[in-house]
Amino acid sequence: SYELTQPPSVSVSPGQTARITCSGDALPKKYAYWYQQKSGQAPVLVIYEDSKRPSGIPERFSGSSSGTMATLTISGAQVEDEADYYCYSTDSSGNHRGVFGGGTKLTVL
Amino acid sequence: QVQLQESGPGLVKPSETLSLTCTVSGGSISSYYWSWIRQPAGKGLEWIGRIYTSGSTNYNPSLKSRVTMSVDTSKNQFSLKLSSVTAADTAVYYCARDRTIFGNYGMDVWGQGTTVTVSS
């Protein structure tokens, strides 16, 4: 079955740049999406179509994708950005089956 | 704005069928895909499957044999049934509007989630 691989944790100090990666064999052909999930809350979409930001998401959130790796970048991370981040994409089966990465815990302190 | 609300029993016995409904308010259910996602306590998100308002479905291969999704456009609701449940199906279950297929906009609206425990 198709898998997306993320690092379990990333840690930065406030104001630094946080980068979270997501690797998957189908990413050259399929878009990546990123979701932020704070403790006890439902996930929130922060990046769609590899690099686009939904309305209301701060500009410090950006996304990119190259080859088999997608990256979520938080420029000038703030304490309130501490959360779990999940990448999501679909497989190349033609049925658009969805798959989430294992999630990355971002610590900002 | 569109809002989603999951509903259903919070406790299901092993080997029985889990049934959840997601009610869409503030907009029409028509012409969208709708997904179910679950998250065991302390673990990551798992995509269960999606349904279009025509009834067309895509399921996670690992759950396909036990999952049935349906949609009732007259009630602006869609539903999930998961059969033969075990303790491993204990999780928070989310519904979401899925705009990944049409327009690549992602799952942009989520319900608050509902906790389902499988226990006798």
PDB file of C-alpha atoms in Angstrom:
ATOM      1  CA  SER A   1       0.000   0.000   0.000  1.00  0.00           C
ATOM      2  CA  TYR A   2       1.065   3.579  -0.618  1.00  0.00           C
ATOM      3  CA  GLU A   3       2.836   5.415   2.198  1.00  0.00           C
ATOM      4  CA  LEU A   4       3.878   8.965   2.984  1.00  0.00           C
ATOM      5  CA  THR A   5       6.837   9.350   5.333  1.00  0.00           C
ATOM      6  CA  GLN A   6       7.328  12.246   7.738  1.00  0.00           C
ATOM      7  CA  PRO A   7       9.856  12.814  10.536  1.00  0.00           C
ATOM      8  CA  PRO A   8       8.231  12.174  13.938  1.00  0.00           C
ATOM      9  CA  SER A   9       9.356  15.469  15.388  1.00  0.00           C
ATOM     10  CA  VAL A  10      10.865  18.839  14.559  1.00  0.00           C
ATOM     11  CA  SER A  11      11.932  21.418  17.102  1.00  0.00           C
ATOM     12  CA  VAL A  12      12.760  25.103  16.595  1.00  0.00           C
ATOM     13  CA  SER A  13      13.065  28.233  18.676  1.00  0.00           C
ATOM     14  CA  PRO A  14      10.543  31.042  18.207  1.00  0.00           C
ATOM     15  CA  GLY A  15      11.377  33.104  15.136  1.00  0.00           C
ATOM     16  CA  GLN A  16      13.317  30.330  13.450  1.00  0.00           C
ATOM     17  CA  THR A  17      12.276  28.550  10.285  1.00  0.00           C
ATOM     18  CA  ALA A  18      10.712  25.128  10.653  1.00  0.00           C
ATOM     19  CA  ARG A  19      10.759  22.682   7.772  1.00  0.00           C
ATOM     20  CA  ILE A  20       8.714  19.486   7.760  1.00  0.00           C
ATOM     21  CA  THR A  21       9.218  16.986   4.966  1.00  0.00           C
ATOM     22  CA  CYS A  22       6.948  14.370   3.456  1.00  0.00           C
ATOM     23  CA  SER A  23       8.206  11.745   1.038  1.00  0.00           C
ATOM     24  CA  GLY A  24       6.174   9.526  -1.242  1.00  0.00           C
ATOM     25  CA  ASP A  25       6.714   7.801  -4.566  1.00  0.00           C
ATOM     26  CA  ALA A  26       3.629   9.331  -6.191  1.00  0.00           C
ATOM     27  CA  LEU A  27       4.356  12.923  -5.176  1.00  0.00           C
ATOM     28  CA  PRO A  28       5.899  13.790  -8.566  1.00  0.00           C
ATOM     29  CA  LYS A  29       2.421  13.205 -10.031  1.00  0.00           C
ATOM     30  CA  LYS A  30       0.111  13.967  -7.104  1.00  0.00           C
ATOM     31  CA  TYR A  31      -0.404  17.099  -5.061  1.00  0.00           C
ATOM     32  CA  ALA A  32       0.482  17.326  -1.389  1.00  0.00           C
ATOM     33  CA  TYR A  33      -1.739  18.880   1.224  1.00  0.00           C
ATOM     34  CA  TRP A  34      -0.796  19.872   4.763  1.00  0.00           C
ATOM     35  CA  TYR A  35      -2.963  19.846   7.852  1.00  0.00           C
ATOM     36  CA  GLN A  36      -2.289  21.390  11.249  1.00  0.00           C
ATOM     37  CA  GLN A  37      -3.800  19.730  14.297  1.00  0.00           C
ATOM     38  CA  LYS A  38      -3.568  21.325  17.694  1.00  0.00           C
ATOM     39  CA  SER A  39      -4.205  19.283  20.802  1.00  0.00           C
ATOM     40  CA  GLY A  40      -7.827  18.238  21.145  1.00  0.00           C
ATOM     41  CA  GLN A  41      -8.911  19.956  17.934  1.00  0.00           C
ATOM     42  CA  ALA A  42      -9.884  18.902  14.450  1.00  0.00           C
ATOM     43  CA  PRO A  43      -7.270  19.255  11.710  1.00  0.00           C
ATOM     44  CA  VAL A  44      -7.070  22.477   9.729  1.00  0.00           C
ATOM     45  CA  LEU A  45      -5.907  22.730   6.109  1.00  0.00           C
ATOM     46  CA  VAL A  46      -2.874  25.026   5.886  1.00  0.00           C
ATOM     47  CA  ILE A  47      -1.526  24.209   2.394  1.00  0.00           C
ATOM     48  CA  TYR A  48      -3.273  22.756  -0.652  1.00  0.00           C
ATOM     49  CA  GLU A  49      -2.060  21.871  -4.131  1.00  0.00           C
ATOM     50  CA  ASP A  50       1.572  21.692  -2.906  1.00  0.00           C
ATOM     51  CA  SER A  51       2.021  25.384  -2.251  1.00  0.00           C
ATOM     52  CA  LYS A  52      -1.226  27.318  -2.021  1.00  0.00           C
ATOM     53  CA  ARG A  53      -2.472  28.855   1.194  1.00  0.00           C
ATOM     54  CA  PRO A  54      -6.187  28.885   2.099  1.00  0.00           C
ATOM     55  CA  SER A  55      -7.748  32.134   3.131  1.00  0.00           C
ATOM     56  CA  GLY A  56      -6.942  32.989   6.720  1.00  0.00           C
ATOM     57  CA  ILE A  57      -3.717  31.022   6.942  1.00  0.00           C
ATOM     58  CA  PRO A  58      -0.754  33.254   7.869  1.00  0.00           C
ATOM     59  CA  GLU A  59       1.816  34.018   5.191  1.00  0.00           C
ATOM     60  CA  ARG A  60       4.560  32.394   7.250  1.00  0.00           C
ATOM     61  CA  PHE A  61       3.159  29.031   6.130  1.00  0.00           C
ATOM     62  CA  SER A  62       4.405  27.932   2.718  1.00  0.00           C
ATOM     63  CA  GLY A  63       4.720  24.694   0.816  1.00  0.00           C
ATOM     64  CA  SER A  64       6.827  23.282  -1.972  1.00  0.00           C
ATOM     65  CA  SER A  65       7.285  19.995  -3.732  1.00  0.00           C
ATOM     66  CA  SER A  66      10.139  18.568  -5.753  1.00  0.00           C
ATOM     67  CA  GLY A  67      10.401  15.010  -6.969  1.00  0.00           C
ATOM     68  CA  THR A  68       9.269  12.596  -4.303  1.00  0.00           C
ATOM     69  CA  MET A  69       9.395  15.111  -1.462  1.00  0.00           C
ATOM     70  CA  ALA A  70       7.002  17.812  -0.328  1.00  0.00           C
ATOM     71  CA  THR A  71       8.007  20.356   2.296  1.00  0.00           C
ATOM     72  CA  LEU A  72       6.012  22.536   4.658  1.00  0.00           C
ATOM     73  CA  THR A  73       7.943  25.614   5.737  1.00  0.00           C
ATOM     74  CA  ILE A  74       6.983  27.864   8.628  1.00  0.00           C
ATOM     75  CA  SER A  75       9.067  31.022   8.410  1.00  0.00           C
ATOM     76  CA  GLY A  76       9.459  32.711  11.759  1.00  0.00           C
ATOM     77  CA  ALA A  77       7.655  30.013  13.700  1.00  0.00           C
ATOM     78  CA  GLN A  78       5.601  31.202  16.635  1.00  0.00           C
ATOM     79  CA  VAL A  79       4.678  29.470  19.846  1.00  0.00           C
ATOM     80  CA  GLU A  80       1.102  29.124  18.626  1.00  0.00           C
ATOM     81  CA  ASP A  81       2.337  27.072  15.653  1.00  0.00           C
ATOM     82  CA  GLU A  82       3.211  24.208  17.988  1.00  0.00           C
ATOM     83  CA  ALA A  83       1.052  21.345  16.753  1.00  0.00           C
ATOM     84  CA  ASP A  84       1.021  18.081  14.856  1.00  0.00           C
ATOM     85  CA  TYR A  85       1.339  18.456  11.104  1.00  0.00           C
ATOM     86  CA  TYR A  86       0.158  15.855   8.611  1.00  0.00           C
ATOM     87  CA  CYS A  87       0.808  15.649   4.916  1.00  0.00           C
ATOM     88  CA  TYR A  88      -1.864  14.070   2.727  1.00  0.00           C
ATOM     89  CA  SER A  89      -1.973  12.946  -0.851  1.00  0.00           C
ATOM     90  CA  THR A  90      -3.586  10.370  -3.099  1.00  0.00           C
ATOM     91  CA  ASP A  91      -2.135   7.275  -4.633  1.00  0.00           C
ATOM     92  CA  SER A  92      -1.578   6.709  -8.334  1.00  0.00           C
ATOM     93  CA  SER A  93      -4.059   3.845  -8.615  1.00  0.00           C
ATOM     94  CA  GLY A  94      -6.607   5.901 -10.506  1.00  0.00           C
ATOM     95  CA  ASN A  95      -9.057   5.589  -7.627  1.00  0.00           C
ATOM     96  CA  HIS A  96      -7.554   8.610  -5.842  1.00  0.00           C
ATOM     97  CA  ARG A  97      -7.256   6.707  -2.569  1.00  0.00           C
ATOM     98  CA  GLY A  98      -6.155   9.042   0.157  1.00  0.00           C
ATOM     99  CA  VAL A  99      -3.249   8.576   2.507  1.00  0.00           C
ATOM    100  CA  PHE A 100      -1.884  10.586   5.402  1.00  0.00           C
ATOM    101  CA  GLY A 101       1.696  10.749   6.524  1.00  0.00           C
ATOM    102  CA  GLY A 102       2.410   9.605  10.048  1.00  0.00           C
ATOM    103  CA  GLY A 103       2.487  13.155  11.349  1.00  0.00           C
ATOM    104  CA  THR A 104       5.212  15.437  12.690  1.00  0.00           C
ATOM    105  CA  LYS A 105       5.125  17.002  16.126  1.00  0.00           C
ATOM    106  CA  LEU A 106       6.398  20.571  15.843  1.00  0.00           C
ATOM    107  CA  THR A 107       7.761  22.003  19.080  1.00  0.00           C
ATOM    108  CA  VAL A 108       8.430  25.732  19.258  1.00  0.00           C
ATOM    109  CA  LEU A 109      10.318  26.713  22.402  1.00  0.00           C
TER     110      LEU A 109
ATOM    111  CA  GLN B   1     -20.220  29.038   6.023  1.00  0.00           C
ATOM    112  CA  VAL B   2     -20.446  25.283   5.703  1.00  0.00           C
ATOM    113  CA  GLN B   3     -20.349  23.355   8.960  1.00  0.00           C
ATOM    114  CA  LEU B   4     -20.225  19.614   9.585  1.00  0.00           C
ATOM    115  CA  GLN B   5     -21.468  17.683  12.596  1.00  0.00           C
ATOM    116  CA  GLU B   6     -20.866  14.012  13.274  1.00  0.00           C
ATOM    117  CA  SER B   7     -23.411  12.009  15.240  1.00  0.00           C
ATOM    118  CA  GLY B   8     -23.882   8.436  16.349  1.00  0.00           C
ATOM    119  CA  PRO B   9     -23.387   6.030  19.240  1.00  0.00           C
ATOM    120  CA  GLY B  10     -20.289   6.612  21.320  1.00  0.00           C
ATOM    121  CA  LEU B  11     -20.089   2.976  22.361  1.00  0.00           C
ATOM    122  CA  VAL B  12     -20.256  -0.043  20.079  1.00  0.00           C
ATOM    123  CA  LYS B  13     -19.859  -3.693  21.034  1.00  0.00           C
ATOM    124  CA  PRO B  14     -17.197  -5.861  19.413  1.00  0.00           C
ATOM    125  CA  SER B  15     -18.322  -7.621  16.225  1.00  0.00           C
ATOM    126  CA  GLU B  16     -21.179  -5.156  15.748  1.00  0.00           C
ATOM    127  CA  THR B  17     -21.512  -2.372  13.184  1.00  0.00           C
ATOM    128  CA  LEU B  18     -20.419   1.201  13.851  1.00  0.00           C
ATOM    129  CA  SER B  19     -22.797   3.726  12.278  1.00  0.00           C
ATOM    130  CA  LEU B  20     -22.122   7.449  12.036  1.00  0.00           C
ATOM    131  CA  THR B  21     -23.835  10.304  10.251  1.00  0.00           C
ATOM    132  CA  CYS B  22     -22.428  13.649   9.208  1.00  0.00           C
ATOM    133  CA  THR B  23     -24.891  16.523   8.799  1.00  0.00           C
ATOM    134  CA  VAL B  24     -23.948  19.377   6.477  1.00  0.00           C
ATOM    135  CA  SER B  25     -25.291  22.810   7.370  1.00  0.00           C
ATOM    136  CA  GLY B  26     -24.817  26.236   5.826  1.00  0.00           C
ATOM    137  CA  GLY B  27     -24.522  24.870   2.316  1.00  0.00           C
ATOM    138  CA  SER B  28     -25.561  22.108  -0.036  1.00  0.00           C
ATOM    139  CA  ILE B  29     -24.163  18.608   0.074  1.00  0.00           C
ATOM    140  CA  SER B  30     -24.527  18.335  -3.694  1.00  0.00           C
ATOM    141  CA  SER B  31     -21.636  18.320  -6.156  1.00  0.00           C
ATOM    142  CA  TYR B  32     -18.953  17.594  -3.583  1.00  0.00           C
ATOM    143  CA  TYR B  33     -17.029  14.598  -2.333  1.00  0.00           C
ATOM    144  CA  TRP B  34     -17.255  13.904   1.390  1.00  0.00           C
ATOM    145  CA  SER B  35     -14.679  11.949   3.376  1.00  0.00           C
ATOM    146  CA  TRP B  36     -14.408  10.100   6.663  1.00  0.00           C
ATOM    147  CA  ILE B  37     -11.156  10.123   8.621  1.00  0.00           C
ATOM    148  CA  ARG B  38     -10.359   8.561  11.981  1.00  0.00           C
ATOM    149  CA  GLN B  39      -7.705   8.971  14.641  1.00  0.00           C
ATOM    150  CA  PRO B  40      -7.023   6.518  17.491  1.00  0.00           C
ATOM    151  CA  ALA B  41      -6.024   8.201  20.711  1.00  0.00           C
ATOM    152  CA  GLY B  42      -2.428   9.402  20.537  1.00  0.00           C
ATOM    153  CA  LYS B  43      -1.994   8.236  16.939  1.00  0.00           C
ATOM    154  CA  GLY B  44      -2.129   9.683  13.460  1.00  0.00           C
ATOM    155  CA  LEU B  45      -4.907  10.329  10.991  1.00  0.00           C
ATOM    156  CA  GLU B  46      -6.258   7.541   8.796  1.00  0.00           C
ATOM    157  CA  TRP B  47      -8.354   8.205   5.705  1.00  0.00           C
ATOM    158  CA  ILE B  48     -11.311   5.817   5.623  1.00  0.00           C
ATOM    159  CA  GLY B  49     -12.914   6.754   2.341  1.00  0.00           C
ATOM    160  CA  ARG B  50     -14.994   9.253   0.415  1.00  0.00           C
ATOM    161  CA  ILE B  51     -18.369   9.446  -1.277  1.00  0.00           C
ATOM    162  CA  TYR B  52     -19.674  11.718  -4.000  1.00  0.00           C
ATOM    163  CA  THR B  53     -23.223  12.957  -3.937  1.00  0.00           C
ATOM    164  CA  SER B  54     -24.018  10.594  -6.806  1.00  0.00           C
ATOM    165  CA  GLY B  55     -23.123   7.709  -4.498  1.00  0.00           C
ATOM    166  CA  SER B  56     -19.766   6.922  -6.081  1.00  0.00           C
ATOM    167  CA  THR B  57     -17.225   5.813  -3.468  1.00  0.00           C
ATOM    168  CA  ASN B  58     -13.491   5.303  -2.902  1.00  0.00           C
ATOM    169  CA  TYR B  59     -12.376   3.338   0.142  1.00  0.00           C
ATOM    170  CA  ASN B  60      -9.117   2.728   1.954  1.00  0.00           C
ATOM    171  CA  PRO B  61      -8.018  -0.738   0.789  1.00  0.00           C
ATOM    172  CA  SER B  62      -7.240  -1.776   4.362  1.00  0.00           C
ATOM    173  CA  LEU B  63     -10.863  -1.162   5.426  1.00  0.00           C
ATOM    174  CA  LYS B  64     -12.712  -1.733   2.177  1.00  0.00           C
ATOM    175  CA  SER B  65     -14.206  -5.086   3.131  1.00  0.00           C
ATOM    176  CA  ARG B  66     -15.909  -3.596   6.190  1.00  0.00           C
ATOM    177  CA  VAL B  67     -16.850  -0.068   5.058  1.00  0.00           C
ATOM    178  CA  THR B  68     -20.046   1.184   3.488  1.00  0.00           C
ATOM    179  CA  MET B  69     -20.752   4.853   2.837  1.00  0.00           C
ATOM    180  CA  SER B  70     -24.015   6.381   1.734  1.00  0.00           C
ATOM    181  CA  VAL B  71     -25.461   9.819   1.089  1.00  0.00           C
ATOM    182  CA  ASP B  72     -28.920  11.297   1.596  1.00  0.00           C
ATOM    183  CA  THR B  73     -29.113  14.553  -0.321  1.00  0.00           C
ATOM    184  CA  SER B  74     -32.652  15.267   0.885  1.00  0.00           C
ATOM    185  CA  LYS B  75     -31.343  15.454   4.454  1.00  0.00           C
ATOM    186  CA  ASN B  76     -27.962  16.971   3.578  1.00  0.00           C
ATOM    187  CA  GLN B  77     -26.330  14.015   5.297  1.00  0.00           C
ATOM    188  CA  PHE B  78     -23.826  11.306   4.540  1.00  0.00           C
ATOM    189  CA  SER B  79     -23.085   8.213   6.557  1.00  0.00           C
ATOM    190  CA  LEU B  80     -20.441   5.667   7.461  1.00  0.00           C
ATOM    191  CA  LYS B  81     -20.956   2.049   8.441  1.00  0.00           C
ATOM    192  CA  LEU B  82     -18.042  -0.061   9.634  1.00  0.00           C
ATOM    193  CA  SER B  83     -18.855  -3.697  10.287  1.00  0.00           C
ATOM    194  CA  SER B  84     -17.308  -6.338  12.535  1.00  0.00           C
ATOM    195  CA  VAL B  85     -15.620  -3.777  14.743  1.00  0.00           C
ATOM    196  CA  THR B  86     -12.877  -4.569  17.235  1.00  0.00           C
ATOM    197  CA  ALA B  87     -11.054  -2.529  19.844  1.00  0.00           C
ATOM    198  CA  ALA B  88      -8.697  -1.401  17.076  1.00  0.00           C
ATOM    199  CA  ASP B  89     -11.574   0.631  15.614  1.00  0.00           C
ATOM    200  CA  THR B  90     -11.774   2.786  18.746  1.00  0.00           C
ATOM    201  CA  ALA B  91     -11.001   6.307  17.575  1.00  0.00           C
ATOM    202  CA  VAL B  92     -12.182   9.842  17.012  1.00  0.00           C
ATOM    203  CA  TYR B  93     -14.068   9.850  13.721  1.00  0.00           C
ATOM    204  CA  TYR B  94     -14.117  12.994  11.586  1.00  0.00           C
ATOM    205  CA  CYS B  95     -16.133  13.884   8.528  1.00  0.00           C
ATOM    206  CA  ALA B  96     -14.807  16.415   6.033  1.00  0.00           C
ATOM    207  CA  ARG B  97     -15.676  18.093   2.767  1.00  0.00           C
ATOM    208  CA  ASP B  98     -13.236  16.642   0.263  1.00  0.00           C
ATOM    209  CA  ARG B  99     -12.248  18.947  -2.587  1.00  0.00           C
ATOM    210  CA  THR B 100      -9.110  16.960  -3.396  1.00  0.00           C
ATOM    211  CA  ILE B 101     -10.530  15.346  -6.510  1.00  0.00           C
ATOM    212  CA  PHE B 102     -12.300  18.314  -8.078  1.00  0.00           C
ATOM    213  CA  GLY B 103     -10.119  21.386  -8.015  1.00  0.00           C
ATOM    214  CA  ASN B 104      -7.324  20.119  -5.736  1.00  0.00           C
ATOM    215  CA  TYR B 105      -8.495  22.269  -2.834  1.00  0.00           C
ATOM    216  CA  GLY B 106      -8.037  19.584  -0.188  1.00  0.00           C
ATOM    217  CA  MET B 107     -10.293  18.628   2.701  1.00  0.00           C
ATOM    218  CA  ASP B 108     -11.196  22.175   3.579  1.00  0.00           C
ATOM    219  CA  VAL B 109     -14.037  21.828   6.108  1.00  0.00           C
ATOM    220  CA  TRP B 110     -13.990  19.364   8.996  1.00  0.00           C
ATOM    221  CA  GLY B 111     -16.409  18.346  11.668  1.00  0.00           C
ATOM    222  CA  GLN B 112     -15.354  18.544  15.302  1.00  0.00           C
ATOM    223  CA  GLY B 113     -15.052  14.771  15.527  1.00  0.00           C
ATOM    224  CA  THR B 114     -16.896  12.165  17.538  1.00  0.00           C
ATOM    225  CA  THR B 115     -15.343   9.550  19.791  1.00  0.00           C
ATOM    226  CA  VAL B 116     -16.349   5.956  19.251  1.00  0.00           C
ATOM    227  CA  THR B 117     -15.284   3.297  21.717  1.00  0.00           C
ATOM    228  CA  VAL B 118     -15.539  -0.391  20.924  1.00  0.00           C
ATOM    229  CA  SER B 119     -16.070  -2.325  24.116  1.00  0.00           C
ATOM    230  CA  SER B 120     -18.393  -4.907  25.591  1.00  0.00           C
TER     231      SER B 120
END
